[in-house]
Amino acid sequence: MLFIRELKIKPMKQVISAFALLLFGTLSLQAQQSTIDLVQQSELEQHIRFLASDELQGRYTGSVGNRTAARYIAEYLRAQGCQPVEGLTDYFQEIPFESVRPPATATFKVGDKTYTYGEEFFLSNGPATTIEGGAVFAEHGWVDEAEGIDNFAGLDVKGKLVFAWSGKPGSRDPQEAFAASKLKRRLAAERGAIGLVEVYRLPFPWKFLLNYLNKESLSIADPDDAATEGLVYGMLNEKSDAPFEAMKSGEKTLVALTTSGVERSKMHSSNVAAVLEGSDPDLKHEFMVVTAHYDHVGVAKQGGGFAYGKRDSIFNGARDNAIGVASMMLTAKVMAVNRPKRSVLFLALTAEEQGLIGSSYFVKHPLVPLDKIIFNFNTDGAGYNLSLIHI
């Protein structure tokens, strides 16, 4: 359990005051001070304590605690007079997620060499299955008609496991490689392959990649992914080129791969969105946006809180980012008293810890015209003076 012993309000006042000065230069200092006096230490602490409480179980995206936090934020914004965004029936921008869990077990053998699952290879796609037989090497497994590239030309990959170098031809950029992997799976599946294994050749530590990808992950559900759900996909850390050069030269290489299958499940989480209409008839159609992510990382074997002198299993997320959300909520309270000329969109984002998914979804599905947004003030760990104790 996380306990807050001392939380001085002065730094928070300074954050909100600086924000007010930046956005509302037309307001008098006296008016700014009167609205900032609305922010009391007890209320700030109340919001942080609730959002970071054990009962919310770390606010993992899509969890009950995550949804409870979203409702708590929405009801507070409603109480300040903020309205749902036009087009939403409530204060929630629903996001369809897909949760993906790697196989519990897998084995892999190429020729005479056996690889260790979770150390030398991982799998992130495909059902429970066993693949045995010959394999095909397809360079990067890439097709680009404009560039005259077809790595599958002349290859019979139907019903076979395909090996390919990681990334795109002529590029060793990890970002490009990750972005290309989904298309590479589709290219292999369209040609009848039953599996695609990328051979790791990127200037990025394998261990980091393994820790990042070989675990449960969330992504926005994509209907197009259904075309590749039956394709086994993973990555292999084999430093030698020899096995793949042998395949390329036509030498038959037997492979054996078994997997208990990737587990997929649909789920939902929401960005919380509310608008405070501007006071100026001409400028109220423009928006200032105040953002803070409200999700955290949930529960694990060793969490971030303390209970009875020992670490417990809950990552409470007081600093990341209950305190940022609390500052956003209290900013709404301040602005509701002295409304700015422009409208303000308050946006509590979900799935930040999963790769900024909530904010990316908002940009791709904006609730207000993007060209009408003139400013975004984001808080992740707002100004504070926080002391923690162990009990």
mmCIF file of C-alpha atoms in Angstrom, residues 16-379:
data_model
loop_
_atom_site.group_PDB
_atom_site.id
_atom_site.type_symbol
_atom_site.label_atom_id
_atom_site.label_comp_id
_atom_site.label_asym_id
_atom_site.label_seq_id
_atom_site.Cartn_x
_atom_site.Cartn_y
_atom_site.Cartn_z
ATOM 1 C CA ILE A 16 -1.237 25.760 -12.484
ATOM 2 C CA SER A 17 -0.227 29.397 -12.114
ATOM 3 C CA ALA A 18 2.384 29.077 -14.851
ATOM 4 C CA PHE A 19 -0.196 27.340 -17.036
ATOM 5 C CA ALA A 20 -2.712 30.116 -16.407
ATOM 6 C CA LEU A 21 -0.164 32.818 -17.202
ATOM 7 C CA LEU A 22 0.845 31.056 -20.384
ATOM 8 C CA LEU A 23 -2.656 30.561 -21.723
ATOM 9 C CA PHE A 24 -4.603 33.434 -20.257
ATOM 10 C CA GLY A 25 -2.452 36.508 -20.591
ATOM 11 C CA THR A 26 -5.588 38.632 -20.697
ATOM 12 C CA LEU A 27 -6.598 37.630 -17.161
ATOM 13 C CA SER A 28 -5.513 39.824 -14.284
ATOM 14 C CA LEU A 29 -3.061 38.433 -11.747
ATOM 15 C CA GLN A 30 -5.663 39.030 -9.062
ATOM 16 C CA ALA A 31 -8.193 36.874 -10.905
ATOM 17 C CA GLN A 32 -5.592 34.151 -11.429
ATOM 18 C CA GLN A 33 -4.747 34.103 -7.741
ATOM 19 C CA SER A 34 -8.401 33.863 -6.736
ATOM 20 C CA THR A 35 -8.954 30.826 -8.950
ATOM 21 C CA ILE A 36 -5.736 29.142 -7.848
ATOM 22 C CA ASP A 37 -6.887 29.498 -4.250
ATOM 23 C CA LEU A 38 -9.634 27.026 -5.180
ATOM 24 C CA VAL A 39 -7.009 24.280 -5.296
ATOM 25 C CA GLN A 40 -6.715 22.872 -1.787
ATOM 26 C CA GLN A 41 -4.184 20.350 -0.568
ATOM 27 C CA SER A 42 -6.902 18.067 0.769
ATOM 28 C CA GLU A 43 -8.629 17.802 -2.608
ATOM 29 C CA LEU A 44 -5.387 17.223 -4.481
ATOM 30 C CA GLU A 45 -4.439 14.509 -2.020
ATOM 31 C CA GLN A 46 -7.905 12.962 -2.259
ATOM 32 C CA HIS A 47 -7.593 12.472 -6.016
ATOM 33 C CA ILE A 48 -4.075 11.039 -5.819
ATOM 34 C CA ARG A 49 -4.982 8.702 -2.955
ATOM 35 C CA PHE A 50 -8.001 7.340 -4.801
ATOM 36 C CA LEU A 51 -6.317 6.882 -8.180
ATOM 37 C CA ALA A 52 -3.245 5.268 -6.585
ATOM 38 C CA SER A 53 -5.191 3.130 -4.116
ATOM 39 C CA ASP A 54 -4.779 -0.630 -3.901
ATOM 40 C CA GLU A 55 -8.434 -1.023 -4.810
ATOM 41 C CA LEU A 56 -7.714 0.198 -8.363
ATOM 42 C CA GLN A 57 -5.051 -2.495 -8.760
ATOM 43 C CA GLY A 58 -2.593 -0.383 -10.721
ATOM 44 C CA ARG A 59 -5.102 0.794 -13.382
ATOM 45 C CA TYR A 60 -3.873 -1.615 -16.068
ATOM 46 C CA THR A 61 -5.489 -0.831 -19.408
ATOM 47 C CA GLY A 62 -8.880 -2.505 -19.706
ATOM 48 C CA SER A 63 -8.979 -3.700 -16.090
ATOM 49 C CA VAL A 64 -11.770 -2.945 -13.618
ATOM 50 C CA GLY A 65 -9.456 -0.510 -11.849
ATOM 51 C CA ASN A 66 -8.728 1.244 -15.131
ATOM 52 C CA ARG A 67 -12.426 1.616 -15.902
ATOM 53 C CA THR A 68 -13.154 2.794 -12.357
ATOM 54 C CA ALA A 69 -10.496 5.497 -12.692
ATOM 55 C CA ALA A 70 -12.014 6.588 -16.006
ATOM 56 C CA ARG A 71 -15.455 6.957 -14.436
ATOM 57 C CA TYR A 72 -14.021 8.846 -11.455
ATOM 58 C CA ILE A 73 -12.311 11.361 -13.766
ATOM 59 C CA ALA A 74 -15.395 11.716 -15.970
ATOM 60 C CA GLU A 75 -17.713 12.425 -13.064
ATOM 61 C CA TYR A 76 -15.367 15.043 -11.654
ATOM 62 C CA LEU A 77 -15.169 16.816 -15.012
ATOM 63 C CA ARG A 78 -18.961 16.644 -15.263
ATOM 64 C CA ALA A 79 -19.244 18.242 -11.829
ATOM 65 C CA GLN A 80 -17.063 21.166 -12.990
ATOM 66 C CA GLY A 81 -19.480 21.901 -15.815
ATOM 67 C CA CYS A 82 -17.486 20.240 -18.591
ATOM 68 C CA GLN A 83 -19.604 18.707 -21.338
ATOM 69 C CA PRO A 84 -19.234 15.533 -23.419
ATOM 70 C CA VAL A 85 -17.556 16.115 -26.762
ATOM 71 C CA GLU A 86 -19.986 16.486 -29.636
ATOM 72 C CA GLY A 87 -20.533 13.076 -31.155
ATOM 73 C CA LEU A 88 -20.033 11.150 -27.900
ATOM 74 C CA THR A 89 -23.013 10.072 -25.812
ATOM 75 C CA ASP A 90 -20.896 10.134 -22.667
ATOM 76 C CA TYR A 91 -17.405 11.220 -21.659
ATOM 77 C CA PHE A 92 -15.656 8.165 -23.110
ATOM 78 C CA GLN A 93 -13.867 7.611 -26.403
ATOM 79 C CA GLU A 94 -14.045 3.824 -26.570
ATOM 80 C CA ILE A 95 -10.995 2.060 -28.020
ATOM 81 C CA PRO A 96 -11.200 -1.577 -29.204
ATOM 82 C CA PHE A 97 -8.129 -3.429 -27.961
ATOM 83 C CA GLU A 98 -6.757 -6.876 -28.498
ATOM 84 C CA SER A 99 -4.732 -8.543 -25.776
ATOM 85 C CA VAL A 100 -2.078 -10.980 -27.009
ATOM 86 C CA ARG A 101 -0.324 -13.500 -24.786
ATOM 87 C CA PRO A 102 2.652 -15.485 -26.119
ATOM 88 C CA PRO A 103 2.460 -19.275 -26.111
ATOM 89 C CA ALA A 104 2.975 -20.899 -22.723
ATOM 90 C CA THR A 105 5.247 -23.509 -24.338
ATOM 91 C CA ALA A 106 7.101 -23.903 -27.620
ATOM 92 C CA THR A 107 9.956 -25.939 -29.064
ATOM 93 C CA PHE A 108 12.060 -25.278 -32.145
ATOM 94 C CA LYS A 109 14.647 -27.331 -33.990
ATOM 95 C CA VAL A 110 16.440 -26.381 -37.216
ATOM 96 C CA GLY A 111 18.511 -29.206 -38.635
ATOM 97 C CA ASP A 112 20.420 -30.665 -35.695
ATOM 98 C CA LYS A 113 20.226 -27.533 -33.522
ATOM 99 C CA THR A 114 17.597 -27.042 -30.842
ATOM 100 C CA TYR A 115 16.728 -23.534 -29.637
ATOM 101 C CA THR A 116 15.456 -22.513 -26.200
ATOM 102 C CA TYR A 117 12.069 -20.830 -26.110
ATOM 103 C CA GLY A 118 12.096 -17.450 -24.410
ATOM 104 C CA GLU A 119 15.862 -17.141 -24.790
ATOM 105 C CA GLU A 120 16.861 -17.845 -28.372
ATOM 106 C CA PHE A 121 13.469 -17.480 -30.029
ATOM 107 C CA PHE A 122 9.979 -16.218 -29.317
ATOM 108 C CA LEU A 123 6.598 -16.500 -31.012
ATOM 109 C CA SER A 124 3.971 -13.755 -31.125
ATOM 110 C CA ASN A 125 1.392 -15.106 -33.578
ATOM 111 C CA GLY A 126 -0.289 -18.310 -34.563
ATOM 112 C CA PRO A 127 -2.502 -21.074 -33.150
ATOM 113 C CA ALA A 128 -1.497 -24.242 -31.321
ATOM 114 C CA THR A 129 0.186 -26.403 -33.941
ATOM 115 C CA THR A 130 3.106 -28.603 -34.927
ATOM 116 C CA ILE A 131 5.155 -27.880 -38.031
ATOM 117 C CA GLU A 132 7.522 -30.520 -39.395
ATOM 118 C CA GLY A 133 9.255 -30.738 -42.738
ATOM 119 C CA GLY A 134 11.343 -28.655 -45.069
ATOM 120 C CA ALA A 135 11.902 -24.919 -44.774
ATOM 121 C CA VAL A 136 12.376 -22.122 -47.289
ATOM 122 C CA PHE A 137 14.606 -19.061 -47.064
ATOM 123 C CA ALA A 138 13.147 -15.916 -48.665
ATOM 124 C CA GLU A 139 15.790 -13.214 -48.100
ATOM 125 C CA HIS A 140 13.803 -10.447 -46.311
ATOM 126 C CA GLY A 141 10.401 -11.903 -47.206
ATOM 127 C CA TRP A 142 9.618 -8.598 -48.911
ATOM 128 C CA VAL A 143 7.724 -7.518 -52.009
ATOM 129 C CA ASP A 144 7.844 -3.998 -53.468
ATOM 130 C CA GLU A 145 6.779 -3.735 -57.091
ATOM 131 C CA ALA A 146 7.870 -0.103 -57.368
ATOM 132 C CA GLU A 147 11.404 -1.074 -56.306
ATOM 133 C CA GLY A 148 11.387 -4.259 -58.359
ATOM 134 C CA ILE A 149 11.704 -6.461 -55.254
ATOM 135 C CA ASP A 150 10.016 -9.840 -54.920
ATOM 136 C CA ASN A 151 11.823 -12.095 -52.461
ATOM 137 C CA PHE A 152 9.246 -14.847 -53.063
ATOM 138 C CA ALA A 153 9.856 -15.057 -56.818
ATOM 139 C CA GLY A 154 10.562 -18.646 -57.849
ATOM 140 C CA LEU A 155 9.933 -20.025 -54.354
ATOM 141 C CA ASP A 156 7.310 -22.589 -53.413
ATOM 142 C CA VAL A 157 6.358 -21.660 -49.844
ATOM 143 C CA LYS A 158 2.916 -23.249 -49.703
ATOM 144 C CA GLY A 159 2.524 -25.313 -46.553
ATOM 145 C CA LYS A 160 6.075 -24.528 -45.440
ATOM 146 C CA LEU A 161 7.898 -22.573 -42.786
ATOM 147 C CA VAL A 162 9.635 -19.516 -44.233
ATOM 148 C CA PHE A 163 12.806 -17.947 -42.841
ATOM 149 C CA ALA A 164 13.679 -14.343 -43.675
ATOM 150 C CA TRP A 165 16.157 -11.754 -42.481
ATOM 151 C CA SER A 166 14.608 -9.261 -40.077
ATOM 152 C CA GLY A 167 13.644 -5.837 -41.367
ATOM 153 C CA LYS A 168 13.412 -4.484 -44.901
ATOM 154 C CA PRO A 169 15.940 -4.755 -47.730
ATOM 155 C CA GLY A 170 18.602 -2.060 -47.431
ATOM 156 C CA SER A 171 17.537 -0.955 -43.939
ATOM 157 C CA ARG A 172 18.669 -1.890 -40.452
ATOM 158 C CA ASP A 173 16.418 0.612 -38.719
ATOM 159 C CA PRO A 174 14.593 -1.195 -35.861
ATOM 160 C CA GLN A 175 11.552 1.063 -36.173
ATOM 161 C CA GLU A 176 11.176 0.236 -39.859
ATOM 162 C CA ALA A 177 11.679 -3.437 -39.082
ATOM 163 C CA PHE A 178 8.923 -3.511 -36.473
ATOM 164 C CA ALA A 179 6.572 -1.585 -38.742
ATOM 165 C CA ALA A 180 7.297 -3.968 -41.631
ATOM 166 C CA SER A 181 6.672 -7.190 -39.693
ATOM 167 C CA LYS A 182 2.881 -7.083 -40.072
ATOM 168 C CA LEU A 183 3.120 -6.663 -43.856
ATOM 169 C CA LYS A 184 5.713 -9.446 -44.064
ATOM 170 C CA ARG A 185 3.317 -11.791 -42.289
ATOM 171 C CA ARG A 186 0.567 -10.933 -44.751
ATOM 172 C CA LEU A 187 2.885 -11.452 -47.727
ATOM 173 C CA ALA A 188 3.876 -14.890 -46.449
ATOM 174 C CA ALA A 189 0.296 -15.892 -45.613
ATOM 175 C CA GLU A 190 -0.999 -14.807 -49.023
ATOM 176 C CA ARG A 191 1.494 -17.186 -50.622
ATOM 177 C CA GLY A 192 0.393 -20.123 -48.534
ATOM 178 C CA ALA A 193 3.157 -20.268 -45.930
ATOM 179 C CA ILE A 194 2.188 -21.769 -42.573
ATOM 180 C CA GLY A 195 4.852 -19.894 -40.645
ATOM 181 C CA LEU A 196 7.337 -17.033 -40.878
ATOM 182 C CA VAL A 197 10.433 -16.746 -38.696
ATOM 183 C CA GLU A 198 12.542 -13.623 -38.961
ATOM 184 C CA VAL A 199 16.237 -14.155 -38.305
ATOM 185 C CA TYR A 200 17.438 -11.383 -36.018
ATOM 186 C CA ARG A 201 19.845 -8.986 -37.719
ATOM 187 C CA LEU A 202 19.150 -5.583 -36.132
ATOM 188 C CA PRO A 203 21.500 -3.141 -34.316
ATOM 189 C CA PHE A 204 19.439 -3.442 -31.154
ATOM 190 C CA PRO A 205 20.163 -5.692 -28.149
ATOM 191 C CA TRP A 206 18.363 -9.009 -28.534
ATOM 192 C CA LYS A 207 17.655 -9.163 -24.799
ATOM 193 C CA PHE A 208 15.794 -5.846 -24.876
ATOM 194 C CA LEU A 209 13.721 -6.974 -27.831
ATOM 195 C CA LEU A 210 12.955 -10.283 -26.134
ATOM 196 C CA ASN A 211 11.838 -8.591 -22.923
ATOM 197 C CA TYR A 212 9.665 -6.176 -24.878
ATOM 198 C CA LEU A 213 7.961 -8.552 -27.305
ATOM 199 C CA ASN A 214 7.885 -11.872 -25.461
ATOM 200 C CA LYS A 215 5.162 -10.833 -23.028
ATOM 201 C CA GLU A 216 1.485 -9.951 -22.968
ATOM 202 C CA SER A 217 0.819 -6.908 -25.118
ATOM 203 C CA LEU A 218 -2.065 -4.693 -26.117
ATOM 204 C CA SER A 219 -2.779 -3.244 -29.511
ATOM 205 C CA ILE A 220 -5.727 -1.682 -31.275
ATOM 206 C CA ALA A 221 -7.797 -4.471 -32.780
ATOM 207 C CA ASP A 222 -7.323 -4.554 -36.550
ATOM 208 C CA PRO A 223 -9.860 -6.523 -38.666
ATOM 209 C CA ASP A 224 -7.148 -7.051 -41.285
ATOM 210 C CA ASP A 225 -5.173 -9.188 -38.804
ATOM 211 C CA ALA A 226 -7.696 -12.009 -39.259
ATOM 212 C CA ALA A 227 -5.939 -12.912 -42.529
ATOM 213 C CA THR A 228 -2.756 -13.838 -40.665
ATOM 214 C CA GLU A 229 -4.127 -15.332 -37.424
ATOM 215 C CA GLY A 230 -3.362 -18.833 -38.694
ATOM 216 C CA LEU A 231 0.267 -18.000 -39.515
ATOM 217 C CA VAL A 232 2.897 -18.900 -36.929
ATOM 218 C CA TYR A 233 5.228 -15.946 -36.544
ATOM 219 C CA GLY A 234 8.284 -15.343 -34.426
ATOM 220 C CA MET A 235 11.906 -14.295 -34.337
ATOM 221 C CA LEU A 236 15.085 -16.358 -33.990
ATOM 222 C CA ASN A 237 18.433 -15.213 -32.645
ATOM 223 C CA GLU A 238 20.794 -17.354 -34.740
ATOM 224 C CA LYS A 239 24.075 -15.541 -35.329
ATOM 225 C CA SER A 240 25.346 -17.830 -38.073
ATOM 226 C CA ASP A 241 24.224 -17.326 -41.672
ATOM 227 C CA ALA A 242 25.167 -20.897 -42.583
ATOM 228 C CA PRO A 243 21.762 -22.611 -42.101
ATOM 229 C CA PHE A 244 20.022 -20.032 -44.250
ATOM 230 C CA GLU A 245 22.693 -19.924 -46.926
ATOM 231 C CA ALA A 246 22.250 -23.688 -47.153
ATOM 232 C CA MET A 247 18.498 -23.297 -47.650
ATOM 233 C CA LYS A 248 19.142 -20.607 -50.240
ATOM 234 C CA SER A 249 21.415 -22.926 -52.210
ATOM 235 C CA GLY A 250 18.710 -25.589 -52.300
ATOM 236 C CA GLU A 251 19.979 -27.831 -49.533
ATOM 237 C CA LYS A 252 17.064 -29.453 -47.722
ATOM 238 C CA THR A 253 16.846 -28.445 -44.078
ATOM 239 C CA LEU A 254 14.335 -30.115 -41.798
ATOM 240 C CA VAL A 255 12.624 -28.096 -39.102
ATOM 241 C CA ALA A 256 10.352 -29.020 -36.213
ATOM 242 C CA LEU A 257 8.330 -26.373 -34.393
ATOM 243 C CA THR A 258 5.598 -26.861 -31.830
ATOM 244 C CA THR A 259 3.600 -24.161 -30.069
ATOM 245 C CA SER A 260 0.765 -24.135 -27.545
ATOM 246 C CA GLY A 261 -0.572 -21.128 -29.431
ATOM 247 C CA VAL A 262 -0.926 -17.423 -28.889
ATOM 248 C CA GLU A 263 -3.911 -16.414 -26.753
ATOM 249 C CA ARG A 264 -5.961 -13.508 -28.079
ATOM 250 C CA SER A 265 -8.844 -11.718 -26.409
ATOM 251 C CA LYS A 266 -10.859 -8.606 -27.203
ATOM 252 C CA MET A 267 -11.211 -5.857 -24.629
ATOM 253 C CA HIS A 268 -12.045 -2.180 -24.346
ATOM 254 C CA SER A 269 -10.653 0.843 -22.606
ATOM 255 C CA SER A 270 -11.413 4.512 -23.094
ATOM 256 C CA ASN A 271 -9.917 7.936 -23.332
ATOM 257 C CA VAL A 272 -11.894 10.284 -21.080
ATOM 258 C CA ALA A 273 -12.821 13.480 -22.924
ATOM 259 C CA ALA A 274 -14.684 16.589 -21.796
ATOM 260 C CA VAL A 275 -15.013 20.111 -23.163
ATOM 261 C CA LEU A 276 -15.213 23.422 -21.364
ATOM 262 C CA GLU A 277 -16.664 25.856 -23.863
ATOM 263 C CA GLY A 278 -14.744 29.094 -24.397
ATOM 264 C CA SER A 279 -16.193 32.473 -23.469
ATOM 265 C CA ASP A 280 -15.475 34.231 -26.769
ATOM 266 C CA PRO A 281 -18.072 33.628 -29.525
ATOM 267 C CA ASP A 282 -15.398 33.784 -32.236
ATOM 268 C CA LEU A 283 -12.539 31.979 -30.508
ATOM 269 C CA LYS A 284 -14.516 29.221 -28.791
ATOM 270 C CA HIS A 285 -14.269 27.120 -31.954
ATOM 271 C CA GLU A 286 -10.534 26.767 -31.321
ATOM 272 C CA PHE A 287 -9.244 24.382 -28.661
ATOM 273 C CA MET A 288 -6.563 24.156 -26.071
ATOM 274 C CA VAL A 289 -5.997 20.560 -24.928
ATOM 275 C CA VAL A 290 -4.987 19.471 -21.427
ATOM 276 C CA THR A 291 -3.826 15.859 -21.290
ATOM 277 C CA ALA A 292 -2.587 13.307 -18.762
ATOM 278 C CA HIS A 293 -2.552 9.517 -18.984
ATOM 279 C CA TYR A 294 -4.480 7.712 -16.251
ATOM 280 C CA ASP A 295 -3.431 4.105 -16.871
ATOM 281 C CA HIS A 296 -0.548 2.368 -15.118
ATOM 282 C CA VAL A 297 1.036 -1.088 -15.269
ATOM 283 C CA GLY A 298 -1.253 -3.057 -12.968
ATOM 284 C CA VAL A 299 -0.194 -5.980 -10.823
ATOM 285 C CA ALA A 300 2.964 -8.079 -11.019
ATOM 286 C CA LYS A 301 4.982 -10.399 -8.784
ATOM 287 C CA GLN A 302 6.860 -7.437 -7.345
ATOM 288 C CA GLY A 303 4.933 -4.211 -7.479
ATOM 289 C CA GLY A 304 5.748 -0.633 -6.739
ATOM 290 C CA GLY A 305 3.915 -0.166 -3.433
ATOM 291 C CA PHE A 306 4.765 -1.120 0.117
ATOM 292 C CA ALA A 307 2.750 -3.064 2.664
ATOM 293 C CA TYR A 308 4.010 -3.935 6.114
ATOM 294 C CA GLY A 309 7.591 -3.123 5.234
ATOM 295 C CA LYS A 310 7.667 -5.279 2.080
ATOM 296 C CA ARG A 311 6.977 -4.644 -1.567
ATOM 297 C CA ASP A 312 3.537 -5.839 -2.568
ATOM 298 C CA SER A 313 2.246 -6.882 -5.958
ATOM 299 C CA ILE A 314 0.534 -3.627 -6.939
ATOM 300 C CA PHE A 315 2.089 -0.898 -9.047
ATOM 301 C CA ASN A 316 0.043 1.947 -7.566
ATOM 302 C CA GLY A 317 1.255 4.619 -9.992
ATOM 303 C CA ALA A 318 1.002 7.679 -7.740
ATOM 304 C CA ARG A 319 3.668 9.591 -9.630
ATOM 305 C CA ASP A 320 3.010 7.876 -12.946
ATOM 306 C CA ASN A 321 0.513 9.315 -13.356
ATOM 307 C CA ALA A 322 -2.110 9.845 -10.662
ATOM 308 C CA ILE A 323 -0.506 13.143 -9.779
ATOM 309 C CA GLY A 324 -0.648 14.290 -13.412
ATOM 310 C CA VAL A 325 -4.320 13.348 -13.670
ATOM 311 C CA ALA A 326 -5.060 15.162 -10.409
ATOM 312 C CA SER A 327 -3.407 18.293 -11.788
ATOM 313 C CA MET A 328 -5.538 18.039 -14.938
ATOM 314 C CA MET A 329 -8.712 17.649 -12.875
ATOM 315 C CA LEU A 330 -7.911 20.648 -10.703
ATOM 316 C CA THR A 331 -6.956 22.674 -13.764
ATOM 317 C CA ALA A 332 -10.509 22.047 -14.993
ATOM 318 C CA LYS A 333 -11.819 23.381 -11.689
ATOM 319 C CA VAL A 334 -9.725 26.544 -11.996
ATOM 320 C CA MET A 335 -10.689 27.155 -15.628
ATOM 321 C CA ALA A 336 -14.389 26.598 -14.953
ATOM 322 C CA VAL A 337 -14.385 29.670 -12.667
ATOM 323 C CA ASN A 338 -12.596 31.989 -15.115
ATOM 324 C CA ARG A 339 -13.251 30.514 -18.520
ATOM 325 C CA PRO A 340 -10.671 31.211 -21.222
ATOM 326 C CA LYS A 341 -11.741 32.664 -24.546
ATOM 327 C CA ARG A 342 -10.971 29.430 -26.371
ATOM 328 C CA SER A 343 -12.579 26.102 -25.561
ATOM 329 C CA VAL A 344 -10.582 23.583 -23.559
ATOM 330 C CA LEU A 345 -10.559 19.843 -24.225
ATOM 331 C CA PHE A 346 -9.618 17.807 -21.149
ATOM 332 C CA LEU A 347 -8.311 14.426 -22.255
ATOM 333 C CA ALA A 348 -7.345 11.642 -19.852
ATOM 334 C CA LEU A 349 -5.545 9.080 -21.979
ATOM 335 C CA THR A 350 -5.444 5.320 -21.612
ATOM 336 C CA ALA A 351 -2.800 2.775 -22.680
ATOM 337 C CA GLU A 352 0.147 5.172 -22.452
ATOM 338 C CA GLU A 353 2.161 2.421 -20.794
ATOM 339 C CA GLN A 354 1.395 0.138 -23.740
ATOM 340 C CA GLY A 355 3.067 2.434 -26.250
ATOM 341 C CA LEU A 356 1.119 5.714 -26.287
ATOM 342 C CA ILE A 357 -1.867 3.913 -27.798
ATOM 343 C CA GLY A 358 -4.540 6.182 -26.328
ATOM 344 C CA SER A 359 -2.956 9.343 -27.680
ATOM 345 C CA SER A 360 -2.265 7.712 -31.058
ATOM 346 C CA TYR A 361 -5.881 6.637 -31.303
ATOM 347 C CA PHE A 362 -7.063 10.171 -30.551
ATOM 348 C CA VAL A 363 -4.859 11.579 -33.326
ATOM 349 C CA LYS A 364 -6.206 9.014 -35.797
ATOM 350 C CA HIS A 365 -9.783 9.487 -34.567
ATOM 351 C CA PRO A 366 -9.847 13.118 -33.384
ATOM 352 C CA LEU A 367 -12.814 14.258 -31.331
ATOM 353 C CA VAL A 368 -12.282 17.860 -32.450
ATOM 354 C CA PRO A 369 -10.665 19.047 -35.698
ATOM 355 C CA LEU A 370 -6.908 18.757 -35.330
ATOM 356 C CA ASP A 371 -6.382 21.999 -37.209
ATOM 357 C CA LYS A 372 -8.457 23.762 -34.525
ATOM 358 C CA ILE A 373 -6.127 22.662 -31.724
ATOM 359 C CA ILE A 374 -3.680 25.449 -31.008
ATOM 360 C CA PHE A 375 -1.961 24.127 -27.901
ATOM 361 C CA ASN A 376 -1.520 20.907 -25.887
ATOM 362 C CA PHE A 377 -0.403 20.958 -22.258
ATOM 363 C CA ASN A 378 0.519 17.417 -21.126
ATOM 364 C CA THR A 379 1.359 16.466 -17.549
#
